PDB file of C-alpha atoms in Angstrom:
ATOM      1  CA  MET M 222      17.937 -11.168  19.431  1.00  0.00           C
ATOM      2  CA  ALA M 223      20.816 -11.015  16.960  1.00  0.00           C
ATOM      3  CA  LYS M 224      20.391  -9.719  13.442  1.00  0.00           C
ATOM      4  CA  GLU M 225      19.439 -12.338  10.885  1.00  0.00           C
ATOM      5  CA  LEU M 226      20.742 -12.195   7.330  1.00  0.00           C
ATOM      6  CA  PHE M 227      18.286 -12.795   4.489  1.00  0.00           C
ATOM      7  CA  TYR M 228      19.388 -13.029   0.865  1.00  0.00           C
ATOM      8  CA  SER M 229      18.302 -13.586  -2.716  1.00  0.00           C
ATOM      9  CA  ASP M 230      20.511 -14.602  -5.616  1.00  0.00           C
ATOM     10  CA  ALA M 231      19.545 -13.838  -9.198  1.00  0.00           C
ATOM     11  CA  LYS M 232      20.882 -15.445 -12.379  1.00  0.00           C
ATOM     12  CA  TRP M 233      19.964 -14.766 -15.990  1.00  0.00           C
ATOM     13  CA  SER M 234      17.979 -17.641 -17.499  1.00  0.00           C
ATOM     14  CA  GLY M 235      19.590 -17.152 -20.903  1.00  0.00           C
ATOM     15  CA  GLU M 236      16.220 -16.145 -22.374  1.00  0.00           C
ATOM     16  CA  GLY M 237      15.172 -12.532 -22.937  1.00  0.00           C
ATOM     17  CA  VAL M 238      14.782 -10.721 -19.609  1.00  0.00           C
ATOM     18  CA  LYS M 239      13.781 -13.799 -17.570  1.00  0.00           C
ATOM     19  CA  ILE M 240      15.664 -14.067 -14.265  1.00  0.00           C
ATOM     20  CA  LEU M 241      15.950 -17.115 -11.990  1.00  0.00           C
ATOM     21  CA  LEU M 242      16.036 -16.395  -8.265  1.00  0.00           C
ATOM     22  CA  GLU M 243      16.877 -18.450  -5.191  1.00  0.00           C
ATOM     23  CA  SER M 244      16.586 -17.799  -1.457  1.00  0.00           C
ATOM     24  CA  ARG M 245      17.158 -20.470   1.201  1.00  0.00           C
ATOM     25  CA  GLY M 246      16.620 -23.183  -1.404  1.00  0.00           C
ATOM     26  CA  HIS M 247      13.362 -21.689  -2.673  1.00  0.00           C
ATOM     27  CA  ARG M 248      13.306 -20.844  -6.354  1.00  0.00           C
ATOM     28  CA  TRP M 249      11.162 -18.487  -8.374  1.00  0.00           C
ATOM     29  CA  VAL M 250      11.189 -16.718 -11.718  1.00  0.00           C
ATOM     30  CA  VAL M 251      10.912 -13.077 -12.723  1.00  0.00           C
ATOM     31  CA  ASP M 252       9.883 -11.928 -16.189  1.00  0.00           C
ATOM     32  CA  GLU M 253       8.365  -8.829 -17.730  1.00  0.00           C
ATOM     33  CA  PRO M 254       5.187  -8.308 -19.738  1.00  0.00           C
ATOM     34  CA  GLU M 255       5.667  -8.347 -23.499  1.00  0.00           C
ATOM     35  CA  SER M 256       5.299  -4.555 -23.564  1.00  0.00           C
ATOM     36  CA  LEU M 257       8.528  -4.327 -21.517  1.00  0.00           C
ATOM     37  CA  GLY M 258      10.544  -6.914 -23.453  1.00  0.00           C
ATOM     38  CA  GLY M 259       9.549 -10.128 -21.676  1.00  0.00           C
ATOM     39  CA  LYS M 260       7.442 -13.159 -22.467  1.00  0.00           C
ATOM     40  CA  ASP M 261       5.040 -12.541 -19.557  1.00  0.00           C
ATOM     41  CA  GLU M 262       5.859 -15.920 -17.998  1.00  0.00           C
ATOM     42  CA  ALA M 263       6.080 -14.619 -14.421  1.00  0.00           C
ATOM     43  CA  ALA M 264       5.497 -11.544 -12.281  1.00  0.00           C
ATOM     44  CA  ASN M 265       7.958  -8.704 -12.732  1.00  0.00           C
ATOM     45  CA  PRO M 266      10.205  -7.244 -10.005  1.00  0.00           C
ATOM     46  CA  VAL M 267       7.882  -4.406  -9.026  1.00  0.00           C
ATOM     47  CA  GLU M 268       4.955  -6.835  -8.772  1.00  0.00           C
ATOM     48  CA  TYR M 269       7.075  -8.896  -6.375  1.00  0.00           C
ATOM     49  CA  VAL M 270       7.642  -5.745  -4.318  1.00  0.00           C
ATOM     50  CA  LEU M 271       3.865  -5.240  -4.088  1.00  0.00           C
ATOM     51  CA  GLY M 272       3.417  -8.943  -3.354  1.00  0.00           C
ATOM     52  CA  GLY M 273       6.066  -8.699  -0.658  1.00  0.00           C
ATOM     53  CA  LEU M 274       4.091  -5.988   1.107  1.00  0.00           C
ATOM     54  CA  ALA M 275       0.776  -7.816   0.681  1.00  0.00           C
ATOM     55  CA  SER M 276       2.161 -11.108   1.939  1.00  0.00           C
ATOM     56  CA  CYS M 277       4.039  -9.513   4.842  1.00  0.00           C
ATOM     57  CA  LEU M 278       0.858  -7.837   6.072  1.00  0.00           C
ATOM     58  CA  GLY M 279      -0.947 -11.158   5.596  1.00  0.00           C
ATOM     59  CA  VAL M 280       1.652 -13.164   7.533  1.00  0.00           C
ATOM     60  CA  LEU M 281       1.427 -10.671  10.393  1.00  0.00           C
ATOM     61  CA  ILE M 282      -2.381 -10.805  10.467  1.00  0.00           C
ATOM     62  CA  SER M 283      -2.205 -14.589  10.716  1.00  0.00           C
ATOM     63  CA  ALA M 284       0.592 -14.603  13.268  1.00  0.00           C
ATOM     64  CA  PHE M 285      -0.744 -11.906  15.601  1.00  0.00           C
ATOM     65  CA  SER M 286      -4.501 -12.544  15.458  1.00  0.00           C
ATOM     66  CA  PRO M 287      -4.459 -14.876  18.524  1.00  0.00           C
ATOM     67  CA  ALA M 288      -2.631 -12.262  20.632  1.00  0.00           C
ATOM     68  CA  PHE M 289      -5.364  -9.731  19.810  1.00  0.00           C
ATOM     69  CA  GLN M 290      -8.143 -12.272  20.344  1.00  0.00           C
ATOM     70  CA  VAL M 291      -9.223 -12.175  16.720  1.00  0.00           C
ATOM     71  CA  GLU M 292     -10.545 -15.431  15.323  1.00  0.00           C
ATOM     72  CA  LEU M 293     -10.041 -15.227  11.596  1.00  0.00           C
ATOM     73  CA  LYS M 294     -12.554 -16.577   9.117  1.00  0.00           C
ATOM     74  CA  ASP M 295     -10.772 -15.029   6.146  1.00  0.00           C
ATOM     75  CA  PHE M 296      -8.817 -11.954   5.104  1.00  0.00           C
ATOM     76  CA  ARG M 297      -7.570 -10.264   1.979  1.00  0.00           C
ATOM     77  CA  VAL M 298      -4.836  -7.731   1.358  1.00  0.00           C
ATOM     78  CA  HIS M 299      -4.793  -5.688  -1.851  1.00  0.00           C
ATOM     79  CA  VAL M 300      -1.715  -3.650  -2.806  1.00  0.00           C
ATOM     80  CA  GLU M 301      -1.326  -1.374  -5.810  1.00  0.00           C
ATOM     81  CA  GLY M 302       1.230   1.183  -6.899  1.00  0.00           C
ATOM     82  CA  ASP M 303       1.739   3.887  -9.503  1.00  0.00           C
ATOM     83  CA  LEU M 304       4.873   3.534 -11.622  1.00  0.00           C
ATOM     84  CA  ASP M 305       5.759   5.352 -14.830  1.00  0.00           C
ATOM     85  CA  PRO M 306       7.948   3.072 -17.021  1.00  0.00           C
ATOM     86  CA  ASP M 307       9.162   6.146 -18.920  1.00  0.00           C
ATOM     87  CA  GLY M 308      11.456   6.806 -15.954  1.00  0.00           C
ATOM     88  CA  PHE M 309      13.525   3.608 -16.148  1.00  0.00           C
ATOM     89  CA  LEU M 310      13.245   3.512 -19.948  1.00  0.00           C
ATOM     90  CA  GLY M 311      14.921   6.933 -20.057  1.00  0.00           C
ATOM     91  CA  LYS M 312      12.013   8.519 -21.920  1.00  0.00           C
ATOM     92  CA  ALA M 313      11.113  11.121 -19.283  1.00  0.00           C
ATOM     93  CA  PRO M 314      12.715  12.690 -16.199  1.00  0.00           C
ATOM     94  CA  VAL M 315      10.340  11.004 -13.743  1.00  0.00           C
ATOM     95  CA  ARG M 316      10.984   8.821 -10.721  1.00  0.00           C
ATOM     96  CA  THR M 317      12.072   5.316 -11.783  1.00  0.00           C
ATOM     97  CA  GLY M 318      10.332   3.570  -8.905  1.00  0.00           C
ATOM     98  CA  PHE M 319       6.855   3.689  -7.465  1.00  0.00           C
ATOM     99  CA  GLN M 320       5.448   7.151  -7.008  1.00  0.00           C
ATOM    100  CA  GLU M 321       2.906   5.881  -4.489  1.00  0.00           C
ATOM    101  CA  ILE M 322       1.863   2.523  -3.041  1.00  0.00           C
ATOM    102  CA  ARG M 323      -1.567   1.950  -1.501  1.00  0.00           C
ATOM    103  CA  TYR M 324      -3.050  -1.032   0.297  1.00  0.00           C
ATOM    104  CA  SER M 325      -6.341  -2.187   1.757  1.00  0.00           C
ATOM    105  CA  ILE M 326      -7.041  -4.966   4.224  1.00  0.00           C
ATOM    106  CA  GLU M 327     -10.351  -6.762   4.666  1.00  0.00           C
ATOM    107  CA  VAL M 328     -10.747  -9.052   7.671  1.00  0.00           C
ATOM    108  CA  GLU M 329     -13.662 -11.418   8.101  1.00  0.00           C
ATOM    109  CA  SER M 330     -14.163 -12.269  11.773  1.00  0.00           C
ATOM    110  CA  ASP M 331     -16.891 -12.485  14.389  1.00  0.00           C
ATOM    111  CA  SER M 332     -14.474 -11.145  17.011  1.00  0.00           C
ATOM    112  CA  PRO M 333     -15.155  -7.691  18.500  1.00  0.00           C
ATOM    113  CA  ARG M 334     -14.413  -4.867  16.069  1.00  0.00           C
ATOM    114  CA  GLU M 335     -12.102  -3.152  18.580  1.00  0.00           C
ATOM    115  CA  ASN M 336      -9.902  -6.283  18.683  1.00  0.00           C
ATOM    116  CA  GLN M 337      -9.724  -6.336  14.893  1.00  0.00           C
ATOM    117  CA  ASP M 338      -8.865  -2.622  14.796  1.00  0.00           C
ATOM    118  CA  ARG M 339      -6.076  -3.079  17.377  1.00  0.00           C
ATOM    119  CA  LEU M 340      -4.679  -6.018  15.386  1.00  0.00           C
ATOM    120  CA  LEU M 341      -4.659  -4.033  12.143  1.00  0.00           C
ATOM    121  CA  GLU M 342      -3.100  -1.000  13.814  1.00  0.00           C
ATOM    122  CA  HIS M 343      -0.369  -3.195  15.298  1.00  0.00           C
ATOM    123  CA  ILE M 344       0.566  -5.069  12.141  1.00  0.00           C
ATOM    124  CA  GLN M 345       0.792  -1.817  10.151  1.00  0.00           C
ATOM    125  CA  LYS M 346       3.294  -0.499  12.720  1.00  0.00           C
ATOM    126  CA  ILE M 347       5.514  -3.588  12.722  1.00  0.00           C
ATOM    127  CA  CYS M 348       5.469  -4.715   9.074  1.00  0.00           C
ATOM    128  CA  PRO M 349       9.136  -5.025   8.005  1.00  0.00           C
ATOM    129  CA  VAL M 350       8.343  -4.671   4.292  1.00  0.00           C
ATOM    130  CA  LYS M 351       6.252  -1.531   4.867  1.00  0.00           C
ATOM    131  CA  ASP M 352       9.072  -0.109   6.980  1.00  0.00           C
ATOM    132  CA  THR M 353      11.632  -0.929   4.286  1.00  0.00           C
ATOM    133  CA  LEU M 354       9.548   0.746   1.591  1.00  0.00           C
ATOM    134  CA  GLN M 355       9.448   3.908   3.692  1.00  0.00           C
ATOM    135  CA  GLY M 356      13.186   4.309   3.349  1.00  0.00           C
ATOM    136  CA  VAL M 357      16.336   2.271   3.768  1.00  0.00           C
ATOM    137  CA  SER M 358      19.795   2.550   2.270  1.00  0.00           C
ATOM    138  CA  VAL M 359      20.432   0.181  -0.633  1.00  0.00           C
ATOM    139  CA  LEU M 360      24.181  -0.278  -1.081  1.00  0.00           C
ATOM    140  CA  PRO M 361      26.292  -2.553  -3.285  1.00  0.00           C
ATOM    141  CA  LEU M 362      28.159  -5.376  -1.505  1.00  0.00           C
ATOM    142  CA  GLU M 363      31.896  -5.072  -2.215  1.00  0.00           C
ATOM    143  CA  GLY M 364      31.146  -2.902  -5.194  1.00  0.00           C
ATOM    144  CA  VAL M 365      29.493  -3.841  -8.463  1.00  0.00           C
ATOM    145  CA  SER M 366      31.584  -5.230 -11.296  1.00  0.00           C
ATOM    146  CA  ALA M 367      31.361  -7.007 -14.616  1.00  0.00           C
ATOM    147  CA  LEU M 368      32.219 -10.713 -14.643  1.00  0.00           C
TER     148      LEU M 368
END
């Protein structure tokens, strides 16, 4: 299968730190809590990163459960991460991104436990967002410049 290009475009809303995003015609908003200069009208970028991991694991559970003979009743994915804002605020020489991200998955199913375990093992191996968070180059396209 050929590579597929995914994208997101961001534009300033004209208000504070609120950003308007678009991908494939889908739109969403990013903001910051008041403590970080926003109006707390939407999740912030790092919360979207955590949500990306949680939802990717969730999509894979849903998609692959039939192949592992797991009949789902329900499931939940919880993701949390430690981040010190002093890093990106320039207040301390600490990492600017997450220092650690942790997740838990709870599956409710009457299917055999070994099937559920195999499903969970598989989706953790193939999750594209988890793989990306473990290390990928992030490079500017055609440089970065002021408008």
